[in-house]
Amino acid sequence: MNIIRTAGLAYVRDRRMLQARSVGKAAFYMAGGKIDTDETPEEALHREIREELDAGVVDVELLGVFECEAWGHPAGTPLEITCFLADLSSEPRPTSEIAEIRFFTRDEYAAMPDVAPGSLMVFDRMRELDLID
């Protein structure tokens, strides 16, 4: 089965991390998206955040690579998230493909009815680093 490779943004405000919910989806995910074959993960991050949040990404730093099963795909579909800590050049605004953006603590996210395993792994890492509550 082909692995889904994505770039994700760990953006924090007031010790809460941003998550985005795509139109027609129930779960909130890391803002970002699939890495095209001709892109580096960081190039994909810049493109996807412009597309999803209408903002530029600045002060980018690799947080880590997280591997789990992809949520909302057939069972066993592997997901690899190359996640970056970064700031945004402007206020994030959901674009047409994003229904909603919201900031969560780790426990607020974990209590949602639908939780993406990859996002939860990033929340756990961010709390270990004492960057979020």
CSV table of N, CA and C in Angstrom, one decimal:
chain,number,residue,atom,x,y,z
A,1,MET,N,0.8,-1.2,0.0
A,1,MET,CA,0.0,0.0,0.0
A,1,MET,C,0.9,1.2,0.0
A,2,ASN,N,0.5,2.2,-0.8
A,2,ASN,CA,1.3,3.4,-0.9
A,2,ASN,C,1.2,4.3,0.3
A,3,ILE,N,2.3,4.8,0.8
A,3,ILE,CA,2.3,5.7,2.0
A,3,ILE,C,1.9,7.1,1.5
A,4,ILE,N,1.1,7.7,2.4
A,4,ILE,CA,0.7,9.1,2.2
A,4,ILE,C,1.7,10.0,2.9
A,5,ARG,N,2.4,10.8,2.1
A,5,ARG,CA,3.4,11.7,2.7
A,5,ARG,C,2.8,13.1,2.7
A,6,THR,N,2.8,13.7,3.9
A,6,THR,CA,2.3,15.0,4.1
A,6,THR,C,3.3,15.9,4.8
A,7,ALA,N,3.0,17.2,4.7
A,7,ALA,CA,3.7,18.3,5.4
A,7,ALA,C,2.7,18.9,6.3
A,8,GLY,N,3.0,19.1,7.6
A,8,GLY,CA,2.1,19.7,8.6
A,8,GLY,C,2.7,20.8,9.3
A,9,LEU,N,1.8,21.7,9.7
A,9,LEU,CA,2.2,23.0,10.4
A,9,LEU,C,1.8,22.9,11.9
A,10,ALA,N,2.8,23.0,12.8
A,10,ALA,CA,2.5,23.1,14.2
A,10,ALA,C,2.6,24.6,14.5
A,11,TYR,N,1.4,25.3,14.6
A,11,TYR,CA,1.3,26.7,14.8
A,11,TYR,C,0.6,26.9,16.1
A,12,VAL,N,1.2,27.6,17.1
A,12,VAL,CA,0.7,27.8,18.4
A,12,VAL,C,0.4,29.2,18.7
A,13,ARG,N,-0.7,29.4,19.4
A,13,ARG,CA,-1.1,30.7,19.9
A,13,ARG,C,-1.7,30.5,21.3
A,14,ASP,N,-1.3,31.2,22.3
A,14,ASP,CA,-1.8,31.1,23.6
A,14,ASP,C,-1.8,29.6,24.1
A,15,ARG,N,-0.7,28.9,23.8
A,15,ARG,CA,-0.4,27.5,24.2
A,15,ARG,C,-1.5,26.6,23.7
A,16,ARG,N,-2.1,26.9,22.6
A,16,ARG,CA,-3.0,26.1,21.9
A,16,ARG,C,-2.5,25.9,20.4
A,17,MET,N,-2.7,24.7,19.8
A,17,MET,CA,-2.2,24.5,18.5
A,17,MET,C,-3.4,24.5,17.5
A,18,LEU,N,-3.1,25.1,16.3
A,18,LEU,CA,-4.1,25.3,15.2
A,18,LEU,C,-4.3,23.9,14.6
A,19,GLN,N,-5.6,23.7,14.3
A,19,GLN,CA,-6.0,22.6,13.5
A,19,GLN,C,-7.1,23.1,12.5
A,20,ALA,N,-7.1,22.4,11.3
A,20,ALA,CA,-8.0,22.8,10.3
A,20,ALA,C,-9.0,21.6,9.9
A,21,ARG,N,-10.2,22.0,9.6
A,21,ARG,CA,-11.2,20.9,9.2
A,21,ARG,C,-11.6,21.2,7.8
A,22,SER,N,-11.3,20.2,6.9
A,22,SER,CA,-11.7,20.4,5.5
A,22,SER,C,-13.2,20.3,5.3
A,23,VAL,N,-13.6,21.0,4.2
A,23,VAL,CA,-15.0,20.9,3.9
A,23,VAL,C,-15.5,19.5,3.7
A,24,GLY,N,-16.6,19.1,4.3
A,24,GLY,CA,-17.1,17.7,4.1
A,24,GLY,C,-16.4,16.7,5.0
A,25,LYS,N,-15.5,17.1,5.9
A,25,LYS,CA,-14.8,16.2,6.8
A,25,LYS,C,-15.2,16.5,8.2
A,26,ALA,N,-15.2,15.4,9.1
A,26,ALA,CA,-15.6,15.6,10.5
A,26,ALA,C,-14.4,16.0,11.4
A,27,ALA,N,-13.3,15.4,11.1
A,27,ALA,CA,-12.1,15.6,12.0
A,27,ALA,C,-11.3,16.8,11.6
A,28,PHE,N,-10.7,17.4,12.7
A,28,PHE,CA,-9.7,18.5,12.5
A,28,PHE,C,-8.3,17.8,12.3
A,29,TYR,N,-7.5,18.3,11.4
A,29,TYR,CA,-6.2,17.8,11.1
A,29,TYR,C,-5.2,18.9,11.3
A,30,MET,N,-3.9,18.5,11.2
A,30,MET,CA,-2.8,19.4,11.0
A,30,MET,C,-3.0,20.2,9.8
A,31,ALA,N,-2.9,21.5,9.8
A,31,ALA,CA,-2.9,22.3,8.6
A,31,ALA,C,-1.7,21.9,7.7
A,32,GLY,N,-1.9,21.8,6.4
A,32,GLY,CA,-0.9,21.3,5.5
A,32,GLY,C,-1.5,20.3,4.5
A,33,GLY,N,-0.7,19.4,4.0
A,33,GLY,CA,-1.3,18.5,3.0
A,33,GLY,C,-0.2,17.7,2.3
A,34,LYS,N,-0.6,17.0,1.3
A,34,LYS,CA,0.2,16.0,0.6
A,34,LYS,C,1.4,16.7,-0.1
A,35,ILE,N,2.5,16.0,-0.1
A,35,ILE,CA,3.8,16.5,-0.7
A,35,ILE,C,3.8,16.0,-2.1
A,36,ASP,N,3.9,16.9,-3.1
A,36,ASP,CA,4.0,16.5,-4.5
A,36,ASP,C,5.3,15.8,-4.8
A,37,THR,N,5.4,15.0,-5.8
A,37,THR,CA,6.6,14.2,-6.1
A,37,THR,C,7.8,15.1,-6.4
A,38,ASP,N,7.6,16.3,-6.9
A,38,ASP,CA,8.7,17.2,-7.2
A,38,ASP,C,9.0,18.3,-6.1
A,39,GLU,N,8.4,18.1,-4.9
A,39,GLU,CA,8.6,19.0,-3.8
A,39,GLU,C,9.3,18.4,-2.6
A,40,THR,N,10.0,19.3,-1.9
A,40,THR,CA,10.5,18.9,-0.6
A,40,THR,C,9.4,19.1,0.4
A,41,PRO,N,9.4,18.5,1.6
A,41,PRO,CA,8.4,18.7,2.6
A,41,PRO,C,8.2,20.2,2.9
A,42,GLU,N,9.3,21.0,3.0
A,42,GLU,CA,9.1,22.4,3.4
A,42,GLU,C,8.5,23.2,2.2
A,43,GLU,N,8.8,22.8,1.0
A,43,GLU,CA,8.1,23.5,-0.1
A,43,GLU,C,6.6,23.2,-0.1
A,44,ALA,N,6.3,21.9,0.2
A,44,ALA,CA,4.9,21.5,0.3
A,44,ALA,C,4.2,22.3,1.4
A,45,LEU,N,4.9,22.5,2.5
A,45,LEU,CA,4.3,23.2,3.7
A,45,LEU,C,3.9,24.7,3.2
A,46,HIS,N,4.9,25.3,2.6
A,46,HIS,CA,4.6,26.7,2.1
A,46,HIS,C,3.4,26.8,1.2
A,47,ARG,N,3.4,25.9,0.2
A,47,ARG,CA,2.3,25.8,-0.8
A,47,ARG,C,0.9,25.5,-0.1
A,48,GLU,N,0.9,24.5,0.7
A,48,GLU,CA,-0.3,24.1,1.3
A,48,GLU,C,-0.9,25.1,2.3
A,49,ILE,N,0.0,25.8,3.1
A,49,ILE,CA,-0.5,26.8,4.0
A,49,ILE,C,-1.1,28.0,3.3
A,50,ARG,N,-0.4,28.4,2.2
A,50,ARG,CA,-1.0,29.5,1.3
A,50,ARG,C,-2.4,29.0,0.8
A,51,GLU,N,-2.5,27.8,0.4
A,51,GLU,CA,-3.8,27.3,-0.2
A,51,GLU,C,-4.9,27.2,0.9
A,52,GLU,N,-4.5,26.7,2.1
A,52,GLU,CA,-5.5,26.4,3.2
A,52,GLU,C,-5.8,27.6,4.1
A,53,LEU,N,-4.8,28.4,4.4
A,53,LEU,CA,-4.9,29.5,5.4
A,53,LEU,C,-4.7,30.9,4.9
A,54,ASP,N,-4.4,31.0,3.6
A,54,ASP,CA,-4.1,32.3,2.9
A,54,ASP,C,-3.0,33.0,3.7
A,55,ALA,N,-2.0,32.3,4.1
A,55,ALA,CA,-0.9,33.0,4.8
A,55,ALA,C,0.5,32.4,4.4
A,56,GLY,N,1.5,33.2,4.6
A,56,GLY,CA,2.9,32.7,4.4
A,56,GLY,C,3.4,32.1,5.7
A,57,VAL,N,4.4,31.2,5.5
A,57,VAL,CA,5.0,30.5,6.6
A,57,VAL,C,6.4,31.1,6.8
A,58,VAL,N,6.7,31.5,8.1
A,58,VAL,CA,8.0,32.1,8.4
A,58,VAL,C,8.6,31.4,9.6
A,59,ASP,N,10.0,31.5,9.8
A,59,ASP,CA,10.7,30.9,10.9
A,59,ASP,C,10.4,29.4,11.0
A,60,VAL,N,10.6,28.7,9.9
A,60,VAL,CA,10.3,27.3,9.9
A,60,VAL,C,11.4,26.5,10.5
A,61,GLU,N,11.0,25.5,11.4
A,61,GLU,CA,11.9,24.6,12.0
A,61,GLU,C,11.3,23.2,12.1
A,62,LEU,N,12.0,22.2,11.7
A,62,LEU,CA,11.5,20.8,11.7
A,62,LEU,C,11.2,20.4,13.1
A,63,LEU,N,10.0,19.9,13.4
A,63,LEU,CA,9.6,19.4,14.6
A,63,LEU,C,9.9,17.9,14.7
A,64,GLY,N,9.6,17.2,13.6
A,64,GLY,CA,9.8,15.7,13.5
A,64,GLY,C,9.0,15.1,12.4
A,65,VAL,N,9.2,13.8,12.2
A,65,VAL,CA,8.4,13.0,11.3
A,65,VAL,C,7.6,12.0,12.1
A,66,PHE,N,6.3,12.0,11.9
A,66,PHE,CA,5.4,11.2,12.6
A,66,PHE,C,4.7,10.2,11.7
A,67,GLU,N,4.7,8.9,12.1
A,67,GLU,CA,4.1,7.8,11.3
A,67,GLU,C,3.0,7.2,12.0
A,68,CYS,N,1.9,6.9,11.3
A,68,CYS,CA,0.7,6.3,11.9
A,68,CYS,C,-0.2,5.8,10.8
A,69,GLU,N,-1.3,5.3,11.1
A,69,GLU,CA,-2.3,5.0,10.1
A,69,GLU,C,-3.1,6.2,9.7
A,70,ALA,N,-3.4,6.4,8.5
A,70,ALA,CA,-4.1,7.5,8.0
A,70,ALA,C,-5.6,7.5,8.4
A,71,TRP,N,-6.0,8.5,9.0
A,71,TRP,CA,-7.5,8.6,9.4
A,71,TRP,C,-8.3,8.9,8.2
A,72,GLY,N,-9.5,8.3,8.0
A,72,GLY,CA,-10.3,8.6,6.9
A,72,GLY,C,-9.9,7.9,5.6
A,73,HIS,N,-9.0,6.9,5.7
A,73,HIS,CA,-8.6,6.2,4.5
A,73,HIS,C,-8.8,4.7,4.8
A,74,PRO,N,-8.6,3.8,3.8
A,74,PRO,CA,-8.8,2.4,4.2
A,74,PRO,C,-7.9,1.9,5.3
A,75,ALA,N,-8.3,1.0,6.1
A,75,ALA,CA,-7.6,0.5,7.2
A,75,ALA,C,-6.2,0.1,6.8
A,76,GLY,N,-5.2,0.4,7.6
A,76,GLY,CA,-3.8,0.0,7.2
A,76,GLY,C,-3.1,1.0,6.3
A,77,THR,N,-3.7,2.0,5.8
A,77,THR,CA,-3.1,3.0,5.0
A,77,THR,C,-2.0,3.8,5.8
A,78,PRO,N,-0.7,3.7,5.4
A,78,PRO,CA,0.3,4.4,6.2
A,78,PRO,C,0.3,5.9,5.9
A,79,LEU,N,0.6,6.7,6.9
A,79,LEU,CA,0.7,8.1,6.8
A,79,LEU,C,2.0,8.5,7.4
A,80,GLU,N,2.7,9.4,6.7
A,80,GLU,CA,4.0,10.0,7.3
A,80,GLU,C,3.8,11.6,7.2
A,81,ILE,N,3.8,12.2,8.4
A,81,ILE,CA,3.7,13.6,8.5
A,81,ILE,C,5.0,14.2,8.8
A,82,THR,N,5.6,15.0,7.9
A,82,THR,CA,6.8,15.8,8.2
A,82,THR,C,6.2,17.1,8.8
A,83,CYS,N,6.4,17.3,10.1
A,83,CYS,CA,5.8,18.4,10.8
A,83,CYS,C,6.8,19.5,11.1
A,84,PHE,N,6.4,20.7,10.9
A,84,PHE,CA,7.3,21.9,11.1
A,84,PHE,C,6.6,22.8,12.2
A,85,LEU,N,7.5,23.3,13.1
A,85,LEU,CA,7.1,24.5,13.9
A,85,LEU,C,7.3,25.7,13.0
A,86,ALA,N,6.4,26.6,13.0
A,86,ALA,CA,6.5,27.8,12.2
A,86,ALA,C,5.6,28.9,12.7
A,87,ASP,N,5.9,30.1,12.3
A,87,ASP,CA,5.0,31.3,12.5
A,87,ASP,C,4.3,31.6,11.1
A,88,LEU,N,3.3,32.4,11.2
A,88,LEU,CA,2.6,32.8,10.0
A,88,LEU,C,2.8,34.3,9.8
A,89,SER,N,2.9,34.7,8.5
A,89,SER,CA,3.1,36.1,8.1
A,89,SER,C,1.9,36.9,8.2
A,90,SER,N,0.7,36.3,8.4
A,90,SER,CA,-0.5,37.1,8.5
A,90,SER,C,-1.5,36.2,9.3
A,91,GLU,N,-2.6,36.8,9.7
A,91,GLU,CA,-3.7,36.1,10.4
A,91,GLU,C,-4.2,34.9,9.5
A,92,PRO,N,-4.2,33.7,10.1
A,92,PRO,CA,-4.8,32.6,9.3
A,92,PRO,C,-6.3,32.7,9.0
A,93,ARG,N,-6.7,32.5,7.7
A,93,ARG,CA,-8.1,32.6,7.3
A,93,ARG,C,-8.4,31.3,6.5
A,94,PRO,N,-9.5,30.6,6.9
A,94,PRO,CA,-9.8,29.4,6.1
A,94,PRO,C,-10.2,29.8,4.7
A,95,THR,N,-9.6,29.1,3.7
A,95,THR,CA,-9.9,29.3,2.3
A,95,THR,C,-11.1,28.4,1.9
A,96,SER,N,-11.4,28.4,0.7
A,96,SER,CA,-12.6,27.6,0.2
A,96,SER,C,-12.6,26.1,0.5
A,97,GLU,N,-11.4,25.5,0.6
A,97,GLU,CA,-11.3,24.1,0.9
A,97,GLU,C,-11.4,23.8,2.4
A,98,ILE,N,-11.3,24.8,3.2
A,98,ILE,CA,-11.3,24.6,4.7
A,98,ILE,C,-12.6,25.2,5.3
A,99,ALA,N,-13.3,24.3,6.0
A,99,ALA,CA,-14.6,24.7,6.6
A,99,ALA,C,-14.4,25.5,7.9
A,100,GLU,N,-13.3,25.2,8.6
A,100,GLU,CA,-13.1,25.8,9.9
A,100,GLU,C,-11.7,25.6,10.4
A,101,ILE,N,-11.2,26.6,11.1
A,101,ILE,CA,-9.9,26.4,11.9
A,101,ILE,C,-10.2,26.7,13.3
A,102,ARG,N,-9.4,26.1,14.2
A,102,ARG,CA,-9.7,26.2,15.6
A,102,ARG,C,-8.3,25.9,16.3
A,103,PHE,N,-8.1,26.5,17.5
A,103,PHE,CA,-7.0,26.3,18.3
A,103,PHE,C,-7.4,25.4,19.5
A,104,PHE,N,-6.6,24.3,19.8
A,104,PHE,CA,-6.9,23.3,20.8
A,104,PHE,C,-5.7,23.2,21.8
A,105,THR,N,-6.0,22.8,23.0
A,105,THR,CA,-5.0,22.2,23.9
A,105,THR,C,-5.0,20.7,23.5
A,106,ARG,N,-4.1,20.0,24.1
A,106,ARG,CA,-4.0,18.6,23.8
A,106,ARG,C,-5.3,17.8,24.2
A,107,ASP,N,-5.8,18.1,25.4
A,107,ASP,CA,-6.9,17.4,25.9
A,107,ASP,C,-8.2,17.9,25.2
A,108,GLU,N,-8.3,19.1,24.9
A,108,GLU,CA,-9.5,19.6,24.1
A,108,GLU,C,-9.6,18.8,22.8
A,109,TYR,N,-8.4,18.7,22.1
A,109,TYR,CA,-8.4,17.9,20.8
A,109,TYR,C,-8.8,16.5,21.0
A,110,ALA,N,-8.1,15.8,22.0
A,110,ALA,CA,-8.4,14.4,22.3
A,110,ALA,C,-9.8,14.1,22.6
A,111,ALA,N,-10.6,15.1,23.2
A,111,ALA,CA,-12.0,14.9,23.5
A,111,ALA,C,-12.9,15.1,22.4
A,112,MET,N,-12.4,15.5,21.2
A,112,MET,CA,-13.3,15.7,20.0
A,112,MET,C,-13.9,14.3,19.6
A,113,PRO,N,-15.1,14.3,19.0
A,113,PRO,CA,-15.7,13.0,18.5
A,113,PRO,C,-14.8,12.3,17.5
A,114,ASP,N,-14.2,13.0,16.6
A,114,ASP,CA,-13.3,12.4,15.6
A,114,ASP,C,-11.9,13.0,15.8
A,115,VAL,N,-10.9,12.1,16.0
A,115,VAL,CA,-9.5,12.5,16.2
A,115,VAL,C,-8.6,11.9,15.3
A,116,ALA,N,-7.8,12.7,14.6
A,116,ALA,CA,-6.8,12.1,13.6
A,116,ALA,C,-5.6,11.6,14.4
A,117,PRO,N,-5.2,10.4,14.3
A,117,PRO,CA,-4.0,9.9,15.1
A,117,PRO,C,-2.8,10.7,14.9
A,118,GLY,N,-2.5,11.1,13.7
A,118,GLY,CA,-1.3,11.9,13.4
A,118,GLY,C,-1.3,13.2,14.1
A,119,SER,N,-2.4,13.9,14.1
A,119,SER,CA,-2.5,15.1,14.9
A,119,SER,C,-2.3,14.9,16.4
A,120,LEU,N,-2.9,13.8,16.9
A,120,LEU,CA,-2.7,13.5,18.3
A,120,LEU,C,-1.3,13.3,18.7
A,121,MET,N,-0.5,12.6,17.8
A,121,MET,CA,0.9,12.4,18.0
A,121,MET,C,1.6,13.7,18.1
A,122,VAL,N,1.3,14.6,17.2
A,122,VAL,CA,1.9,16.0,17.3
A,122,VAL,C,1.5,16.7,18.5
A,123,PHE,N,0.3,16.6,18.9
A,123,PHE,CA,-0.2,17.3,20.2
A,123,PHE,C,0.7,16.7,21.4
A,124,ASP,N,0.8,15.4,21.4
A,124,ASP,CA,1.6,14.8,22.5
A,124,ASP,C,3.0,15.3,22.5
A,125,ARG,N,3.7,15.4,21.3
A,125,ARG,CA,5.0,15.9,21.2
A,125,ARG,C,5.1,17.3,21.6
A,126,MET,N,4.2,18.1,21.2
A,126,MET,CA,4.2,19.6,21.6
A,126,MET,C,4.0,19.7,23.1
A,127,ARG,N,3.2,18.9,23.7
A,127,ARG,CA,3.0,19.0,25.2
A,127,ARG,C,4.3,18.5,25.9
A,128,GLU,N,5.0,17.5,25.4
A,128,GLU,CA,6.2,17.0,25.9
A,128,GLU,C,7.3,18.2,25.9
A,129,LEU,N,7.2,19.0,24.9
A,129,LEU,CA,8.2,20.1,24.7
A,129,LEU,C,7.7,21.4,25.5
A,130,ASP,N,6.5,21.2,26.2
A,130,ASP,CA,5.9,22.3,27.0
A,130,ASP,C,5.6,23.6,26.1
A,131,LEU,N,5.2,23.3,24.8
A,131,LEU,CA,4.8,24.4,23.9
A,131,LEU,C,3.3,24.6,23.9
A,132,ILE,N,2.5,23.6,24.4
A,132,ILE,CA,1.1,23.7,24.5
A,132,ILE,C,0.6,23.2,25.8
A,133,ASP,N,-0.6,23.5,26.2
A,133,ASP,CA,-1.2,22.9,27.4
A,133,ASP,C,-2.0,21.6,27.0
